[in-house]
Short mmCIF file of C-alpha atoms and ligand atoms in Angstrom, two decimals:
data_model
loop_
_atom_site.label_atom_id
_atom_site.label_comp_id
_atom_site.label_asym_id
_atom_site.label_seq_id
_atom_site.Cartn_x
_atom_site.Cartn_y
_atom_site.Cartn_z
CA ARG A 17 -108.46 111.29 156.48
CA ALA A 18 -106.03 109.39 154.47
CA LYS A 19 -107.89 109.96 151.20
CA GLU A 20 -107.95 113.80 151.98
CA MET A 21 -104.17 114.45 153.24
CA GLY A 22 -103.72 112.66 149.74
CA LYS A 23 -105.62 114.72 147.62
CA ASN A 24 -104.32 117.98 149.56
CA ARG A 25 -100.89 116.42 148.70
CA CYS A 26 -101.72 115.84 145.39
CA VAL A 27 -103.09 119.44 144.82
CA ARG A 28 -99.90 120.44 146.30
CA PHE A 29 -97.60 118.80 144.15
CA ASP A 30 -99.57 119.67 140.65
CA ALA A 31 -98.98 123.72 141.95
CA SER A 32 -95.78 123.23 141.87
CA MET A 33 -95.54 120.68 138.61
CA ASN A 34 -97.54 123.85 137.35
CA LEU A 35 -95.14 126.30 138.94
CA ALA A 36 -91.90 124.60 137.69
CA VAL A 37 -93.98 123.77 134.11
CA VAL A 38 -95.38 128.00 133.43
CA ARG A 39 -91.79 129.02 134.25
CA ARG A 40 -90.29 126.94 132.29
CA GLN A 41 -92.68 128.04 129.76
CA ALA A 42 -91.99 131.60 130.28
CA ILE A 43 -88.02 131.19 129.87
CA GLU A 44 -88.87 129.33 126.93
CA GLN A 45 -90.63 132.49 125.40
CA ALA A 46 -88.18 135.18 126.60
CA LEU A 47 -85.43 133.23 125.07
CA ARG A 48 -86.84 132.86 121.83
CA ALA A 49 -87.44 136.51 121.71
CA GLU A 50 -84.01 136.74 122.51
CA LEU A 51 -82.73 135.33 120.66
CA GLU A 52 -83.90 137.13 117.41
CA GLN A 53 -83.50 140.82 118.77
CA GLY A 54 -80.62 139.47 120.89
CA THR A 55 -80.61 142.43 123.85
CA GLY A 56 -80.41 140.92 126.67
CA LEU A 57 -77.88 137.52 126.29
CA ALA A 58 -73.83 138.28 127.24
CA LEU A 59 -70.85 136.48 127.89
CA HIS A 60 -68.75 136.98 131.22
CA TYR A 61 -65.03 136.19 131.45
CA GLN A 62 -63.50 134.69 133.79
CA PRO A 63 -59.80 134.87 133.98
CA VAL A 64 -57.75 131.50 134.57
CA PHE A 65 -54.20 131.54 134.97
CA ALA A 66 -50.73 129.40 134.99
CA ALA A 67 -49.93 127.82 138.15
CA ASN A 68 -46.56 128.75 137.70
CA ASP A 69 -46.02 132.30 137.32
CA GLN A 70 -49.68 133.41 137.92
CA SER A 71 -49.78 135.03 134.77
CA MET A 72 -53.13 135.26 132.93
CA VAL A 73 -52.97 132.19 130.43
CA GLY A 74 -56.91 132.39 129.19
CA ALA A 75 -60.82 132.92 130.08
CA GLU A 76 -63.76 130.39 130.49
CA ALA A 77 -66.67 132.29 128.86
CA LEU A 78 -70.22 132.13 130.86
CA LEU A 79 -73.41 133.00 129.57
CA ARG A 80 -75.60 135.91 131.66
CA TRP A 81 -79.42 136.57 130.86
CA THR A 82 -81.12 139.00 132.86
CA HIS A 83 -84.35 139.26 131.91
CA ALA A 84 -86.87 142.14 132.30
CA GLU A 85 -89.69 140.06 134.14
CA LEU A 86 -87.75 137.01 134.83
CA GLY A 87 -84.54 137.97 136.52
CA SER A 88 -81.47 137.13 135.80
CA VAL A 89 -81.61 133.22 134.97
CA SER A 90 -78.76 130.74 135.80
CA PRO A 91 -77.06 129.13 132.37
CA LEU A 92 -77.66 125.94 134.13
CA GLU A 93 -81.87 126.87 133.51
CA ALA A 94 -81.63 128.52 130.48
CA VAL A 95 -79.52 125.53 128.72
CA SER A 96 -81.58 123.20 130.13
CA VAL A 97 -84.97 125.10 128.48
CA ALA A 98 -82.84 125.32 125.80
CA GLU A 99 -82.09 122.00 124.76
CA ASP A 100 -85.93 120.94 125.57
CA CYS A 101 -87.60 123.29 123.51
CA GLY A 102 -84.81 122.88 120.83
CA LEU A 103 -83.20 126.56 120.57
CA ILE A 104 -80.53 124.83 121.95
CA ALA A 105 -78.52 125.58 118.23
CA PRO A 106 -78.90 129.68 118.27
CA LEU A 107 -78.11 129.78 121.87
CA GLY A 108 -75.20 127.37 121.55
CA TYR A 109 -73.75 129.23 118.29
CA TRP A 110 -74.35 132.27 119.74
CA VAL A 111 -72.47 131.85 122.49
CA MET A 112 -69.70 130.47 120.25
CA ARG A 113 -69.89 133.06 118.15
CA THR A 114 -69.83 135.85 120.55
CA ALA A 115 -66.95 133.92 122.74
CA CYS A 116 -64.76 134.07 119.15
CA ARG A 117 -65.57 137.56 118.10
CA ASP A 118 -64.74 138.60 121.34
CA ALA A 119 -61.45 136.28 122.02
CA ALA A 120 -60.38 137.90 118.22
CA GLN A 121 -59.71 141.13 120.46
CA TRP A 122 -57.67 139.49 123.00
CA LYS A 123 -54.30 140.64 121.86
CA GLY A 124 -52.74 142.30 124.86
CA GLY A 125 -48.77 141.00 124.08
CA LYS A 126 -49.71 137.21 124.28
CA SER A 127 -52.27 134.65 123.01
CA LEU A 128 -55.13 134.28 125.56
CA ARG A 129 -57.79 130.53 124.83
CA VAL A 130 -60.93 131.43 125.36
CA ALA A 131 -63.04 128.24 126.86
CA VAL A 132 -66.99 128.12 125.41
CA ASN A 133 -68.57 125.30 127.50
CA ILE A 134 -71.05 122.95 125.29
CA SER A 135 -74.01 120.68 125.93
CA ALA A 136 -75.26 117.55 125.32
CA ARG A 137 -77.49 118.45 122.01
CA GLN A 138 -74.72 120.48 120.74
CA LEU A 139 -72.41 118.43 120.30
CA GLY A 140 -74.55 115.32 119.06
CA ASP A 141 -75.69 117.80 116.46
CA PRO A 142 -74.02 116.58 113.24
CA GLN A 143 -73.17 120.00 111.56
CA PHE A 144 -71.71 120.95 114.87
CA LEU A 145 -67.66 120.72 113.27
CA GLU A 146 -68.69 122.50 110.03
CA ARG A 147 -70.73 125.29 112.22
CA VAL A 148 -67.53 125.84 114.67
CA MET A 149 -64.77 126.20 111.83
CA ASP A 150 -67.06 128.45 109.86
CA ILE A 151 -67.13 130.68 112.71
CA LEU A 152 -63.22 130.05 114.00
CA ARG A 153 -62.46 131.66 110.14
CA GLU A 154 -65.08 134.18 110.27
CA GLU A 155 -64.41 135.62 113.27
CA GLY A 156 -60.75 135.78 112.79
CA LEU A 157 -59.85 133.77 115.72
CA PRO A 158 -57.33 130.98 115.76
CA ALA A 159 -58.30 127.07 116.50
CA HIS A 160 -55.93 126.94 119.05
CA LEU A 161 -57.40 129.77 121.03
CA LEU A 162 -60.46 127.33 120.87
CA GLU A 163 -60.88 125.09 123.63
CA ILE A 164 -64.24 123.07 124.12
CA GLU A 165 -65.42 122.06 127.46
CA LEU A 166 -67.41 118.71 127.97
CA THR A 167 -68.80 117.31 130.60
CA GLU A 168 -68.60 112.84 131.37
CA THR A 169 -72.40 113.61 130.79
CA VAL A 170 -72.11 115.47 127.24
CA LEU A 171 -69.73 112.43 126.26
CA MET A 172 -71.48 109.51 127.63
CA GLU A 173 -74.37 110.95 125.33
CA ASN A 174 -72.48 111.21 122.84
CA MET A 175 -70.17 108.12 123.16
CA GLU A 176 -70.59 107.09 119.40
CA ALA A 177 -71.60 110.11 117.32
CA GLY A 178 -69.52 112.25 119.15
CA ALA A 179 -66.13 110.56 119.29
CA HIS A 180 -65.22 111.52 114.87
CA THR A 181 -66.30 114.97 116.00
CA LEU A 182 -64.09 115.15 118.35
CA HIS A 183 -61.32 113.46 116.94
CA ARG A 184 -61.70 115.86 113.78
CA LEU A 185 -61.83 119.18 116.06
CA SER A 186 -58.78 118.35 117.98
CA GLN A 187 -57.30 117.67 114.43
CA LEU A 188 -57.59 120.87 113.03
CA GLY A 189 -56.40 122.53 116.53
CA ILE A 190 -58.89 123.09 118.85
CA HIS A 191 -58.41 121.59 122.51
CA LEU A 192 -60.79 119.81 123.72
CA ALA A 193 -61.21 119.87 128.52
CA ILE A 194 -63.22 117.04 130.45
CA ASP A 195 -65.13 119.79 132.90
CA ASP A 196 -66.27 119.11 136.21
CA PHE A 197 -64.34 116.22 136.39
CA GLY A 198 -64.22 113.34 138.88
CA THR A 199 -68.41 114.04 139.57
CA GLY A 200 -70.34 112.47 136.10
CA TYR A 201 -69.79 108.69 135.67
CA SER A 202 -66.42 106.93 134.88
CA SER A 203 -64.14 108.82 132.62
CA LEU A 204 -61.53 106.23 132.09
CA ALA A 205 -62.47 104.75 129.63
CA TYR A 206 -63.08 108.04 127.57
CA LEU A 207 -59.68 109.08 128.39
CA ARG A 208 -58.11 106.35 126.82
CA GLN A 209 -60.27 106.67 123.34
CA LEU A 210 -61.09 110.60 123.20
CA PRO A 211 -58.73 113.69 122.02
CA MET A 212 -58.35 115.62 125.42
CA ARG A 213 -55.77 118.00 126.54
CA ARG A 214 -57.19 119.01 129.78
CA LEU A 215 -59.05 117.55 133.43
CA LYS A 216 -60.81 120.77 134.87
CA ILE A 217 -61.32 118.93 138.57
CA ASP A 218 -64.52 120.00 139.71
CA ARG A 219 -64.96 122.36 142.76
CA SER A 220 -66.75 119.73 144.92
CA PHE A 221 -63.37 118.24 145.54
CA VAL A 222 -61.24 121.91 145.71
CA LYS A 223 -63.90 123.64 148.15
CA ASP A 224 -62.71 120.97 151.57
CA LEU A 225 -59.01 121.82 150.13
CA PRO A 226 -56.68 121.10 152.66
CA GLY A 227 -58.13 120.21 155.70
CA GLN A 228 -60.19 117.19 154.27
CA GLU A 229 -58.15 114.00 153.70
CA HIS A 230 -60.68 112.53 151.12
CA SER A 231 -60.60 116.23 148.89
CA ARG A 232 -57.09 115.87 149.03
CA ALA A 233 -56.32 112.00 148.04
CA ILE A 234 -58.89 112.65 145.22
CA VAL A 235 -56.92 115.53 143.58
CA THR A 236 -53.30 113.89 144.18
CA ALA A 237 -54.73 111.13 142.06
CA ILE A 238 -56.68 112.94 139.27
CA VAL A 239 -53.47 115.36 139.03
CA ALA A 240 -51.16 112.01 138.70
CA LEU A 241 -53.90 110.70 136.56
CA ALA A 242 -53.70 113.36 134.38
CA HIS A 243 -50.24 114.31 133.83
CA SER A 244 -49.46 110.07 132.97
CA LEU A 245 -51.58 110.74 129.93
CA GLY A 246 -50.00 113.70 129.33
CA LEU A 247 -53.54 115.63 130.21
CA GLN A 248 -53.02 119.45 131.80
CA VAL A 249 -54.79 119.89 135.18
CA THR A 250 -57.10 123.10 136.04
CA ALA A 251 -58.32 123.62 139.53
CA GLU A 252 -61.98 125.50 139.45
CA GLY A 253 -63.68 127.46 141.95
CA VAL A 254 -60.45 128.31 144.21
CA GLU A 255 -61.35 130.47 146.85
CA THR A 256 -58.60 130.78 148.92
CA GLN A 257 -55.34 131.61 149.28
CA GLU A 258 -54.58 128.62 150.81
CA GLN A 259 -56.72 126.42 148.67
CA ALA A 260 -54.33 128.02 145.65
CA ASP A 261 -50.65 126.85 147.26
CA TYR A 262 -51.98 123.74 147.89
CA LEU A 263 -52.99 122.56 144.50
CA VAL A 264 -50.01 124.80 143.09
CA ARG A 265 -47.91 122.30 145.41
CA GLN A 266 -49.74 119.26 144.03
CA GLY A 267 -49.13 119.78 140.35
CA CYS A 268 -51.91 121.66 139.05
CA ASP A 269 -51.00 123.44 135.37
CA VAL A 270 -53.85 126.07 136.00
CA LEU A 271 -56.44 127.75 138.64
CA GLN A 272 -59.36 129.47 138.65
CA GLY A 273 -62.08 130.95 141.07
CA TYR A 274 -62.93 134.16 142.81
CA VAL A 275 -59.83 134.34 144.69
CA PHE A 276 -57.50 135.55 141.32
CA ALA A 277 -60.96 136.59 139.46
CA ARG A 278 -64.85 136.79 138.75
CA PRO A 279 -66.57 136.40 135.52
CA MET A 280 -66.45 139.98 134.41
CA PRO A 281 -68.14 141.56 131.23
CA ALA A 282 -65.51 141.75 128.09
CA PRO A 283 -65.16 145.15 128.13
CA GLN A 284 -63.76 144.95 132.09
CA PHE A 285 -62.14 141.47 130.90
CA LEU A 286 -59.99 143.58 127.74
CA ALA A 287 -58.95 146.79 130.53
CA LEU A 288 -57.95 143.86 133.01
CA GLN A 289 -55.30 142.52 129.81
CA ALA A 290 -54.13 145.95 129.73
CA SER A 291 -53.25 146.50 132.95
CA ALA A 292 -51.86 143.16 133.45
CA SER A 293 -49.92 143.69 130.47
CA ALA A 294 -48.68 147.21 131.13
P1 C2E B 310 -68.84 125.66 134.62
O1 C2E B 310 -68.47 125.41 133.40
O2 C2E B 310 -67.95 124.13 135.72
O3 C2E B 310 -68.68 126.85 134.61
C1 C2E B 310 -67.53 127.61 136.33
C2 C2E B 310 -68.89 127.67 137.35
O4 C2E B 310 -68.54 127.80 138.63
C3 C2E B 310 -69.32 128.75 136.72
O5 C2E B 310 -70.68 129.49 137.17
C4 C2E B 310 -68.38 130.00 137.75
O6 C2E B 310 -69.29 131.35 137.65
C5 C2E B 310 -68.36 129.80 138.73
N1 C2E B 310 -67.55 129.70 139.59
C6 C2E B 310 -65.94 130.09 139.23
N2 C2E B 310 -65.32 130.24 140.35
C7 C2E B 310 -65.53 129.91 141.21
C8 C2E B 310 -65.65 130.11 142.96
O7 C2E B 310 -64.06 130.14 143.46
N3 C2E B 310 -66.60 128.99 143.46
C9 C2E B 310 -67.91 129.49 143.02
N4 C2E B 310 -68.64 128.92 144.29
N5 C2E B 310 -68.41 128.93 142.26
C10 C2E B 310 -67.31 129.59 140.96
P2 C2E B 310 -71.84 130.00 136.43
O8 C2E B 310 -71.35 130.43 135.70
O9 C2E B 310 -73.20 130.07 137.39
O10 C2E B 310 -71.94 128.51 135.64
C11 C2E B 310 -72.87 127.11 136.09
C12 C2E B 310 -72.29 125.60 134.68
O11 C2E B 310 -73.27 126.67 133.47
C13 C2E B 310 -71.31 126.30 134.28
O12 C2E B 310 -70.28 125.50 135.27
C14 C2E B 310 -71.26 125.32 133.03
O13 C2E B 310 -71.66 124.20 133.02
C15 C2E B 310 -73.06 126.05 132.49
N6 C2E B 310 -72.64 127.18 131.39
C16 C2E B 310 -72.78 127.73 132.14
N7 C2E B 310 -72.12 128.82 130.60
C17 C2E B 310 -72.66 128.12 129.23
C18 C2E B 310 -73.18 128.50 128.11
O14 C2E B 310 -72.28 129.19 127.36
N8 C2E B 310 -73.14 127.20 127.82
C19 C2E B 310 -73.18 125.79 128.34
N9 C2E B 310 -74.11 125.13 127.75
N10 C2E B 310 -73.22 125.60 129.38
C20 C2E B 310 -72.71 126.70 130.30
MG1 MG B 311 -67.29 124.86 131.96
MG1 MG B 312 -66.40 123.29 135.50
MG1 MG B 313 -68.66 122.97 137.90
#
C-alpha cells in the first residue's frame, strides 16, 4: 500500500517535472527564434513621477513577450530561461539597445531617464561595460539618462567582479539603483561600497500602507537610511492615492505604480509625454 502510494506520488512528481522541463525547452526554442527574427519581443514603459510636483521624470523599461503558442511569457520566466540556456546576452543587449533607442526620442522639453533591469549573468559579462557604452554612443543617449536597476541578489552574486564594473559605470555618468530593496540579503555592505544613486522600496512594503505598522516602520527606516547616505528613494507598486499621500509625507522622492500609470507600449508613452508637456 505504502509502496504503491509512494510510487504514485513519484509518478505525479515526475509528470509535473516533465511539464516544467518541456515548458522551459519550448520557451528556450521560441526565445532563440525570437532573438533571430525579433518580432514578438517588446518593451513597455512605466512612467515614474517626482513626489514633490507629480511631474514625470522617466520610465522603467519592462520586457513583454507574447508568443503564438506559449501565450504571454512573464519577464521573470523569460529572463530565467535565458540565463540558463545562454541567451541572456542577446536578450539583455536587445533590451538595453531598445530602451536606449526609445529613450533617445524622449524629448518633450525635458530630459527623461530610462531605467533598465539587469540580471546576474549580465553584470557578470566581462564585456558589459564596453557593450553598454557602445549602445549609448550608437543610439545617441547621454549616459546620465540611463539608470541601471540591480537587485540585491544580482549584487551578491557579482560582488567582486561586479564592483569594478559598477564603479566605472557610475564614473561614466550612468545612474545605479537597487531594485526590490529590502527583499534580498543584507544590503548594508553594498550601500557602503557601491556607488548607488537610488533605492527602490519593494512593492511588498508598500502594499499594506498606511494601515500596517510594520510596513510603516520599514518604509520610514529605508527613507531615513537612503537620505542619510545621499541616495534617492523610489516607492514601487503604489496602487492607491492613500499610499501615495503617505509616501510623499514620508519623504519618498519618486513614485511608481498603477495609481499613476501602468506599463505601456512605446508609442503610447510618447503620446503621454506630448500631452504632459502641452
Ligand atoms: P521590477 O523591476 O521590480 O518591476 C516592477 C514590476 O512591478 C513590473 O512587473 C511592473 O509591471 C509591476 N508593477 C508596477 N506598478 C505596480 C503596481 O502598482 N501594482 C502591482 N501589483 N505591480 C506593479 P513585470 O513587468 O511583470 O516585471 C517583473 C519583474 O521582471 C521586474 O520587476 C524585473 O525584476 C523583471 N524584468 C522585467 N523586465 C526585465 C528586463 O528587461 N530584464 C531583466 N533582467 N528583468 C526584467
Ligand atoms: Mg525594476
Ligand atoms: Mg522593482
Ligand atoms: Mg519588484
